[in-house]
Short mmCIF file of C-alpha atoms in Angstrom, two decimals:
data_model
loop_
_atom_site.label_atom_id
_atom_site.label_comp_id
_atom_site.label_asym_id
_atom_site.label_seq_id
_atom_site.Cartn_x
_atom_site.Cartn_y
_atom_site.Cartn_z
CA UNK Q 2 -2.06 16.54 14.91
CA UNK Q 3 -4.59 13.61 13.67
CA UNK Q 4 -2.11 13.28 10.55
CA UNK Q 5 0.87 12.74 12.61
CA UNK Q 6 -1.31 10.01 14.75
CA UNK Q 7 -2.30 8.80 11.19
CA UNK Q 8 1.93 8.43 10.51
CA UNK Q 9 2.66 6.87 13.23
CA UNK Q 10 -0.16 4.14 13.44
CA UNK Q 11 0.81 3.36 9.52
CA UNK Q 12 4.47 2.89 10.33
CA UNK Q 13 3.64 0.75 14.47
CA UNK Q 14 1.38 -1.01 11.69
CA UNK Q 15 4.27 -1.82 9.38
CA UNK Q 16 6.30 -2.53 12.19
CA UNK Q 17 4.28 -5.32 13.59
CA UNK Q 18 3.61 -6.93 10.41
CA UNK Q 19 7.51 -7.28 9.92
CA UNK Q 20 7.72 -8.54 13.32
CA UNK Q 21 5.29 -11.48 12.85
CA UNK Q 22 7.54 -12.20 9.89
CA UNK Q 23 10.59 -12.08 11.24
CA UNK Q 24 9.43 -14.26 13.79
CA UNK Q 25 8.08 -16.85 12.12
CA UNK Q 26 11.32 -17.00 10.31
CA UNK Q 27 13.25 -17.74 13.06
CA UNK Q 28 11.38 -19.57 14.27
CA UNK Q 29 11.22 -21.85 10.96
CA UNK Q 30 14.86 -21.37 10.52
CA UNK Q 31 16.82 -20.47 14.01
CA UNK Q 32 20.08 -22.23 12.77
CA UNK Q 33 20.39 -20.05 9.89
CA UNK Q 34 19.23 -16.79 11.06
CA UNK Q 35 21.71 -16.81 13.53
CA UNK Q 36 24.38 -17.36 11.48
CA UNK Q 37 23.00 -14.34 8.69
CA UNK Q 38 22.42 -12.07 11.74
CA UNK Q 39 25.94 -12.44 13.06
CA UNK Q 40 27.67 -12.14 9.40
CA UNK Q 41 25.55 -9.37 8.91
CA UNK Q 42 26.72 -7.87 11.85
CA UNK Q 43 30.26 -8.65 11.44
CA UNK Q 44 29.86 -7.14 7.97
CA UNK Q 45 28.80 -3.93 8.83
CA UNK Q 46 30.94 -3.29 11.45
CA UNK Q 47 33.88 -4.16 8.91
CA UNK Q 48 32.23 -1.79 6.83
CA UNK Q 49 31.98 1.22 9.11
CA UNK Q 50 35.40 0.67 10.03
CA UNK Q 51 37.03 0.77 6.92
CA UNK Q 52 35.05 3.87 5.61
CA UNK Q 53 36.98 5.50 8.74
CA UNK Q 54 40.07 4.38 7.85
CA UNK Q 55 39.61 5.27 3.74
CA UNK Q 56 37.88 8.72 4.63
CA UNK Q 57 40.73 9.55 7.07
CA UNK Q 58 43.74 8.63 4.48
CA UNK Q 59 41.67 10.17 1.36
CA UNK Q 60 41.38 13.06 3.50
CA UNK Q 61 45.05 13.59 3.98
CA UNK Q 62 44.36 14.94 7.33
CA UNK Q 63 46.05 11.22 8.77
CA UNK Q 64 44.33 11.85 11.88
CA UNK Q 65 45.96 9.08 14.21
CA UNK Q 66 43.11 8.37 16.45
CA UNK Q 67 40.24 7.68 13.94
CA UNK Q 68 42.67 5.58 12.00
CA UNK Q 69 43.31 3.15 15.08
CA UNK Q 70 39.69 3.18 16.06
CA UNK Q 71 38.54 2.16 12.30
CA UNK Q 72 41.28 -0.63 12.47
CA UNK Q 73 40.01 -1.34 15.73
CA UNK Q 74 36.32 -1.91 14.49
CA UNK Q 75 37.59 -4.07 11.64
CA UNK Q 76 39.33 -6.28 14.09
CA UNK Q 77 36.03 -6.62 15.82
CA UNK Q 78 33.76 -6.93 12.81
CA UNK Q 79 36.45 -9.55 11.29
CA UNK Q 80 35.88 -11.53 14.73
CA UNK Q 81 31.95 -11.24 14.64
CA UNK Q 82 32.00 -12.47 11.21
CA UNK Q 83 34.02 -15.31 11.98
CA UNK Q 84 32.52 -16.51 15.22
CA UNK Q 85 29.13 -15.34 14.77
CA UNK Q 86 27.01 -17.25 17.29
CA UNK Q 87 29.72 -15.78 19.96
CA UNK Q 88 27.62 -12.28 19.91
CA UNK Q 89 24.78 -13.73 19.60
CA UNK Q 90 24.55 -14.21 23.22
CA UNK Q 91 25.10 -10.57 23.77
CA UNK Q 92 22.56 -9.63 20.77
CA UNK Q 93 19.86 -11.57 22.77
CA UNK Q 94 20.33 -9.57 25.61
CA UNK Q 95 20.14 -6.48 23.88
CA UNK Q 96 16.56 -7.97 22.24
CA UNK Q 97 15.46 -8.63 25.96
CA UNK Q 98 16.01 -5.06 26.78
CA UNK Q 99 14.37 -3.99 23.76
CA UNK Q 100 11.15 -6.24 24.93
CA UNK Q 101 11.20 -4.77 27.72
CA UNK Q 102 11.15 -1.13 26.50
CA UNK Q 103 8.22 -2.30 24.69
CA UNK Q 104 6.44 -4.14 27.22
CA UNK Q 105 6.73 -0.46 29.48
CA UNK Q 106 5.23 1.66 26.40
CA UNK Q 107 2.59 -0.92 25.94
CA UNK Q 108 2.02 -0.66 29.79
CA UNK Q 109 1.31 3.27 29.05
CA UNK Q 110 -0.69 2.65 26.15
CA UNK Q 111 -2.63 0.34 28.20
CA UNK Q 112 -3.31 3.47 31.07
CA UNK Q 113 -4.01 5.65 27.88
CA UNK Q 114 -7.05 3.63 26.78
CA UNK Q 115 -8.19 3.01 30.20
CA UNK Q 116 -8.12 6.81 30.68
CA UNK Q 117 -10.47 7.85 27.22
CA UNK Q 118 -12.35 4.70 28.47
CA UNK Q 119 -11.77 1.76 26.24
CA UNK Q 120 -13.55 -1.55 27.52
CA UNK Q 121 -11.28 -4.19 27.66
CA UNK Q 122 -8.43 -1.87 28.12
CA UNK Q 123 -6.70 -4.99 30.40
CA UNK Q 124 -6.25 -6.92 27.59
CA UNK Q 125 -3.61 -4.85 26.00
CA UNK Q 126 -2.33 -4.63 29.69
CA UNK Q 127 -1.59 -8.07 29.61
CA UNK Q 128 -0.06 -8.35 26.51
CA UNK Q 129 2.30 -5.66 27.45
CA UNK Q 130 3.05 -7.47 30.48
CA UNK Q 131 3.74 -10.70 28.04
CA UNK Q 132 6.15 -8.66 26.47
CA UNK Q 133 7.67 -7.18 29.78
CA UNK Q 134 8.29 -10.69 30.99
CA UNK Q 135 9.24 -12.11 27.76
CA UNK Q 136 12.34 -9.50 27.61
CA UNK Q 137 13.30 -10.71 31.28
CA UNK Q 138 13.49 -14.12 30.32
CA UNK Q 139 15.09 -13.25 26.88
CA UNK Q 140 17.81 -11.21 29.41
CA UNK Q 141 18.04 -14.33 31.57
CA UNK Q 142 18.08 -16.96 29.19
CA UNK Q 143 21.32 -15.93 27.37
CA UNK Q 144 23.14 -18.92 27.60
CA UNK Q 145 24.49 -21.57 24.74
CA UNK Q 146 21.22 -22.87 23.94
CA UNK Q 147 21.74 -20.61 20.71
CA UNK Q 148 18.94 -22.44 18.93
CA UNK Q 149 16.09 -22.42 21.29
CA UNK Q 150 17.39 -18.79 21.74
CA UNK Q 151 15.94 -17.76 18.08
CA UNK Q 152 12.90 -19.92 18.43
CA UNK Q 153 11.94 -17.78 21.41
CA UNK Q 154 13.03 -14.77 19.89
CA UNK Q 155 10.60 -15.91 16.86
CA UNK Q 156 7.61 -16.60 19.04
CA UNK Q 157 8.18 -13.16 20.72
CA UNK Q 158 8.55 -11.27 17.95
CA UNK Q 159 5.24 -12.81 16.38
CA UNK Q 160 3.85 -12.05 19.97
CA UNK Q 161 4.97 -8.86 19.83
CA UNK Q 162 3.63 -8.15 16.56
CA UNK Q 163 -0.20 -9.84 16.89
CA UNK Q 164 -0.26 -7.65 20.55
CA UNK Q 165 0.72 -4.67 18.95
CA UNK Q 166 -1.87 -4.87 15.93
CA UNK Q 167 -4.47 -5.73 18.88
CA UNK Q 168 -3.90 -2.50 20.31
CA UNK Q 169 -3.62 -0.71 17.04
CA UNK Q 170 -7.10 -2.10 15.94
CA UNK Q 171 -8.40 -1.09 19.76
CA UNK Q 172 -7.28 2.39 19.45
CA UNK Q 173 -8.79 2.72 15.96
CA UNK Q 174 -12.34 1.42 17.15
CA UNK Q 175 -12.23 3.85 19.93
CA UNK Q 176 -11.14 6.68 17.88
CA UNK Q 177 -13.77 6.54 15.70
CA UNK Q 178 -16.50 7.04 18.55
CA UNK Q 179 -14.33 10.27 19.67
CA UNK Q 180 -15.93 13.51 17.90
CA UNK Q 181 -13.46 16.18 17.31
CA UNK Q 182 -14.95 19.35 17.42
CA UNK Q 183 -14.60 23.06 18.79
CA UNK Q 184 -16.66 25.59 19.70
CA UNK Q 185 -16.30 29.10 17.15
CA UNK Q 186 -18.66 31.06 18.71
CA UNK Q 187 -20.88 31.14 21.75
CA UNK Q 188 -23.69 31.45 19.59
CA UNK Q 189 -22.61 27.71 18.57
CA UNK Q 190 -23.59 26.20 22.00
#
């Protein structure tokens, strides 16, 4: 059980480190990572559509409907790629929802340490509640300020990430004063 706690702090860890980078690039670049984000996007879904189509004729089995549908996602991807900051709108919704989702399990970590008694457990309260509220305003900001769009997205994600390796650090330090131990034998006590 403590190894699979281990595994998952080492990846949240990762995971907030790559966060405070991505952020900073967008915020240090919001123009461009917009533009890469929505190619990227655009690629893939071109991608994934014509691997349908090619595994469907390769196949011989010609079947009709994932033919149209593959043709149908390289339509799409063909259109993301060429009118990138288009979806972006709709991708910053999507990262609002995501902040939110966070914000919530932050919110339970939060009652976690409370419960095994971690001072200062309100401080990684808050900053779930940061991240709550950023997602609402990333949801409700999705207009054509494209721009100031990624620049938020940037300071979020570093947010994000610096709040998360808060609570990582918290939980560590309060591990260590747990002692796991069982009893073998009544002779123990």
């Amino acid at each position: 059980m403590k190894e699979k706690l281990k595994d998952s702090r080492v990846s949240e860890f990762v995971i907030a480190i790559l966060a405070v980078a991505l952020g900073i690039l967008c915020i240090a670049n919001p123009d461009g990572v917009s533009a890469i984000v929505g190619k990227i996007i655009g690629i893939v879904i071109i991608v994934v559509g014509a691997v349908m189509i090619l595994s469907r004729i390769k196949d011989e089995s010609y079947r009709l409907p994932a033919i149209i549908l593959g043709a149908v996602l390289v339509a799409i991807g063909l259109f993301i790629f060429s009118r990138p900051n288009d979806v972006m709108k709709l991708i910053f919704v999507v990262f609002g929802v995501l902040m939110i989702a966070d914000g919530v399990s932050g919110i339970n970590v939060s009652f976690a340490m409370r419960t095994i008694g971690t001072p200062n457990w309100w401080v990684s309260m808050l900053l779930a509640l940061i991240s709550f509220i950023f997602g609402i305003l990333c949801i409700l900001g999705a207009m054509d300020l494209l721009t100031l769009q990624f620049i938020i997205i940037g300071i979020m994600l570093v947010y994000d990430g610096i709040s998360s390796l808060y609570s990582l650090i918290r939980v560590h330090r309060a591990e260590k004063g747990v002692v796991d131990s069982h009893i073998v034998d009544e002779k123990d006590i």
